[in-house]
DNA sequence: GTCTATAGCTAGATAGAC
DNA sequence: GTCTATCTAGCTATAGAC
């Protein structure tokens, strides 16, 4: 075997950028290979099932990052909930590169993507909602309020990312993250 | 000349559905032709500059609809602002088919689309914000609040559309429209 | 494990009959 | 104005050398 040219992490990182910015159909194998610093055939060696498997790997990688840096933080009952919330929201800022990166759910939820990833997107969103609902309860919100705040948190993140991109103004996203925090902690 | 087979309105309607649901790259000429009840070559007769011109026509058509059914309503100073707002929000519900339809800005704002439509999306969003800012002032909000409410209105619409689609639950969108209304009129 | 080369197909777009 | 037929370029994916 020839030596491994690109590290797995670099490959996934490149694929993530392409899928996030171009969507599933918009991402060509040529784009993906270039971003991964590999030739197309080498990508197929690592992902024998092709493009779908590459996107699955990206989703899994992001899911693991979010689990570690958002969900586990929010669920860490050894820390005060106010601190957990602040840290988690900071990490959400990192996840979306301060408003410069599109959410993968959005990128993969155009029609063709919905058929392939619809279930994963739905399940993923439900976990986000459940985790924010839980921290809301720990912050002494009523069950109804906790549910509403959790939904509004996701709406704010997704909506502000779209506006930030459309207006070319990442400040909208950063401001929205602050609003989310203030809503819980006021 | 042979008789016109499909009315302009039906053609635009078909193209709109395809671009909205599949995005710019995801929409193939075959998809577009089928939805327009025409063959590919006939589409090119109506849109000599191809796919880009078709998407431009869809954008222009939606813009005109929004102008008439949202912006003009909100700006109609012969009616009380409370009534204008309610009517405009109802029409936004119609525009997005109660949460079933994706916003065209979102569908066209993946990377390839941003290069082609970025300016139109930015300009379009700015008009939305300006119009909602104006109605906020008429409803006696402070200038700062009017600006914030207008931004939040767009964030809520875009975000709730994404959640509605991702979760397969249009109720989230309908609920959010009510929240927008209540925020202004409380 | 990475590469060059290429198969097989579909994309966007065009020519020309009617 | 609509159609069938076709072009070229790009797509996803594979074969096989190293």
Coordinates of N, CA and C in Angstrom, one line a residue, chain A residues 20-23 25-26 102 106-107 109-111 114 118 121-122 125-126 129 148 151-152 154-156 158-160 162-163 165-167 172 175-176 179, chain B residues 20-23 25-26 102 106-107 109-111 114 118 121-122 125-126 129 148 151-152 154-156 158-160 162-163 165-167 172 175-176 179:
Chain A
X20 N -21.5 21.6 3.5 CA -22.2 22.7 4.2 C -22.5 23.8 3.2
X21 N -21.5 24.1 2.4 CA -21.7 25.3 1.5 C -22.4 25.1 0.2
X22 N -22.3 23.9 -0.3 CA -22.9 23.6 -1.6 C -24.2 22.7 -1.5
X23 N -24.5 22.1 -0.4 CA -25.6 21.2 -0.3 C -25.2 19.8 -0.9
X25 N -26.6 18.0 -3.5 CA -26.6 17.9 -5.0 C -25.5 18.8 -5.5
X26 N -25.3 20.0 -4.9 CA -24.4 21.0 -5.4 C -22.9 20.5 -5.2
X102 N -23.0 27.4 7.3 CA -24.4 27.0 7.2 C -24.6 25.7 8.0
X106 N -29.7 22.3 7.3 CA -30.2 23.1 6.2 C -29.6 22.7 4.9
X107 N -28.3 22.5 4.8 CA -27.7 22.2 3.6 C -28.2 20.8 3.0
X109 N -31.2 19.5 3.5 CA -32.7 19.4 3.6 C -33.4 19.9 2.4
X110 N -32.7 20.1 1.3 CA -33.4 20.3 0.0 C -34.0 19.0 -0.5
X111 N -34.8 19.0 -1.4 CA -35.6 17.8 -1.7 C -34.8 16.5 -1.8
X114 N -33.6 15.5 1.5 CA -34.6 15.1 2.4 C -35.0 13.6 2.3
X118 N -33.6 12.8 5.6 CA -34.8 13.3 6.3 C -34.9 12.8 7.7
X121 N -32.1 14.1 10.0 CA -32.4 15.5 10.3 C -33.4 15.6 11.4
X122 N -34.5 14.9 11.2 CA -35.6 15.0 12.2 C -35.2 14.5 13.6
X125 N -32.8 17.1 15.1 CA -33.5 18.3 15.6 C -34.2 18.0 16.9
X126 N -34.8 16.8 17.0 CA -35.5 16.4 18.2 C -34.6 16.4 19.5
X129 N -33.9 19.9 20.6 CA -35.0 20.4 21.4 C -35.1 19.8 22.8
X148 N -41.3 25.9 24.9 CA -41.4 27.0 23.9 C -40.0 27.6 23.7
X151 N -37.8 25.4 21.4 CA -38.2 25.6 20.0 C -37.7 26.9 19.5
X152 N -37.9 28.0 20.3 CA -37.5 29.3 19.9 C -35.9 29.4 19.7
X154 N -33.9 27.0 18.7 CA -33.6 26.4 17.4 C -34.0 27.4 16.2
X155 N -35.2 27.9 16.4 CA -35.7 28.9 15.3 C -34.7 30.0 15.2
X156 N -34.3 30.5 16.4 CA -33.4 31.7 16.3 C -32.0 31.3 15.7
X158 N -31.3 28.9 13.5 CA -31.5 28.6 12.1 C -31.8 29.9 11.3
X159 N -32.8 30.6 11.8 CA -33.2 31.9 11.1 C -32.0 32.9 11.1
X160 N -31.3 33.0 12.2 CA -30.3 34.1 12.2 C -29.1 33.6 11.2
X162 N -29.5 32.1 8.4 CA -30.0 32.4 7.1 C -29.9 33.9 6.8
X163 N -30.3 34.7 7.8 CA -30.2 36.1 7.6 C -28.7 36.6 7.5
X165 N -26.2 35.0 6.4 CA -25.7 34.6 5.1 C -26.3 35.6 4.0
X166 N -27.6 35.7 4.1 CA -28.3 36.5 3.0 C -27.9 37.9 3.0
X167 N -27.6 38.5 4.2 CA -27.3 39.9 4.4 C -25.8 40.1 4.4
X172 N -25.6 39.5 13.0 CA -26.9 39.1 13.3 C -26.9 37.8 14.1
X175 N -25.5 38.3 17.7 CA -26.5 39.0 18.5 C -27.6 38.1 18.9
X176 N -28.0 37.2 18.0 CA -29.0 36.2 18.3 C -28.6 35.3 19.4
X179 N -29.1 37.0 22.6 CA -30.5 37.0 22.9 C -31.0 35.7 23.5
Chain B
X20 N -38.1 25.9 -5.6 CA -38.3 26.1 -4.1 C -37.9 24.8 -3.4
X21 N -38.3 23.6 -4.0 CA -38.1 22.4 -3.3 C -36.7 21.8 -3.5
X22 N -36.1 22.0 -4.7 CA -34.9 21.4 -5.0 C -33.6 22.3 -5.0
X23 N -33.9 23.6 -4.9 CA -32.7 24.5 -5.0 C -32.3 24.7 -6.4
X25 N -29.2 24.2 -8.0 CA -28.4 23.1 -8.6 C -29.2 21.8 -8.7
X26 N -30.1 21.6 -7.7 CA -30.8 20.4 -7.6 C -32.0 20.3 -8.7
X102 N -40.8 26.0 1.0 CA -39.5 26.6 1.4 C -39.4 28.0 0.9
X106 N -33.9 31.0 0.7 CA -33.2 29.8 1.3 C -32.8 28.9 0.2
X107 N -33.7 28.6 -0.7 CA -33.5 27.6 -1.8 C -32.4 28.0 -2.7
X109 N -29.9 30.1 -1.9 CA -28.7 30.7 -1.2 C -27.6 29.7 -0.8
X110 N -27.6 28.5 -1.5 CA -26.5 27.6 -1.3 C -25.4 28.2 -2.2
X111 N -24.2 27.7 -2.1 CA -23.0 28.4 -2.7 C -23.2 28.8 -4.2
X114 N -25.6 31.6 -4.4 CA -25.2 32.9 -3.9 C -24.4 33.7 -4.9
X118 N -27.0 36.3 -5.0 CA -26.7 36.9 -3.8 C -27.2 38.3 -3.6
X121 N -31.0 38.4 -3.3 CA -31.4 38.0 -2.0 C -31.2 39.0 -0.9
X122 N -30.0 39.6 -1.0 CA -29.7 40.7 0.0 C -30.6 41.8 -0.1
X125 N -34.1 40.8 1.2 CA -34.2 40.8 2.6 C -34.3 42.2 3.2
X126 N -33.5 43.1 2.7 CA -33.5 44.4 3.2 C -34.8 45.1 3.1
X129 N -37.1 43.8 5.8 CA -36.8 44.4 7.1 C -37.3 45.8 7.2
X148 N -35.3 45.9 15.9 CA -35.1 44.6 16.5 C -36.3 43.7 16.1
X151 N -36.1 42.5 12.5 CA -35.1 41.4 12.3 C -35.6 40.1 12.9
X152 N -36.2 40.2 14.1 CA -36.7 39.0 14.7 C -37.9 38.4 13.9
X154 N -38.1 38.3 10.6 CA -37.5 37.5 9.5 C -36.9 36.3 10.1
X155 N -36.2 36.4 11.2 CA -35.5 35.2 11.8 C -36.6 34.2 12.1
X156 N -37.7 34.6 12.7 CA -38.8 33.7 13.1 C -39.4 33.0 11.8
X158 N -38.0 32.5 8.8 CA -37.0 31.6 8.2 C -36.7 30.4 9.1
X159 N -36.5 30.7 10.4 CA -36.2 29.6 11.3 C -37.3 28.6 11.4
X160 N -38.6 29.1 11.5 CA -39.7 28.2 11.7 C -40.0 27.4 10.5
X162 N -37.6 26.2 8.5 CA -36.7 25.1 8.5 C -37.1 24.1 9.5
X163 N -37.5 24.5 10.7 CA -37.9 23.5 11.7 C -39.2 22.7 11.2
X165 N -40.1 22.1 8.3 CA -39.7 21.1 7.2 C -38.9 19.9 7.9
X166 N -37.9 20.3 8.7 CA -37.1 19.2 9.3 C -37.8 18.3 10.2
X167 N -38.8 18.8 10.9 CA -39.6 18.0 11.9 C -40.8 17.5 11.2
X172 N -45.5 24.4 13.7 CA -44.5 25.3 14.2 C -44.5 26.6 13.5
X175 N -47.7 28.5 14.4 CA -47.6 29.1 15.7 C -46.7 30.3 15.7
X176 N -45.6 30.2 15.0 CA -44.6 31.3 14.9 C -45.2 32.6 14.3
X179 N -47.1 34.2 17.0 CA -46.1 34.8 18.0 C -45.7 36.2 17.4

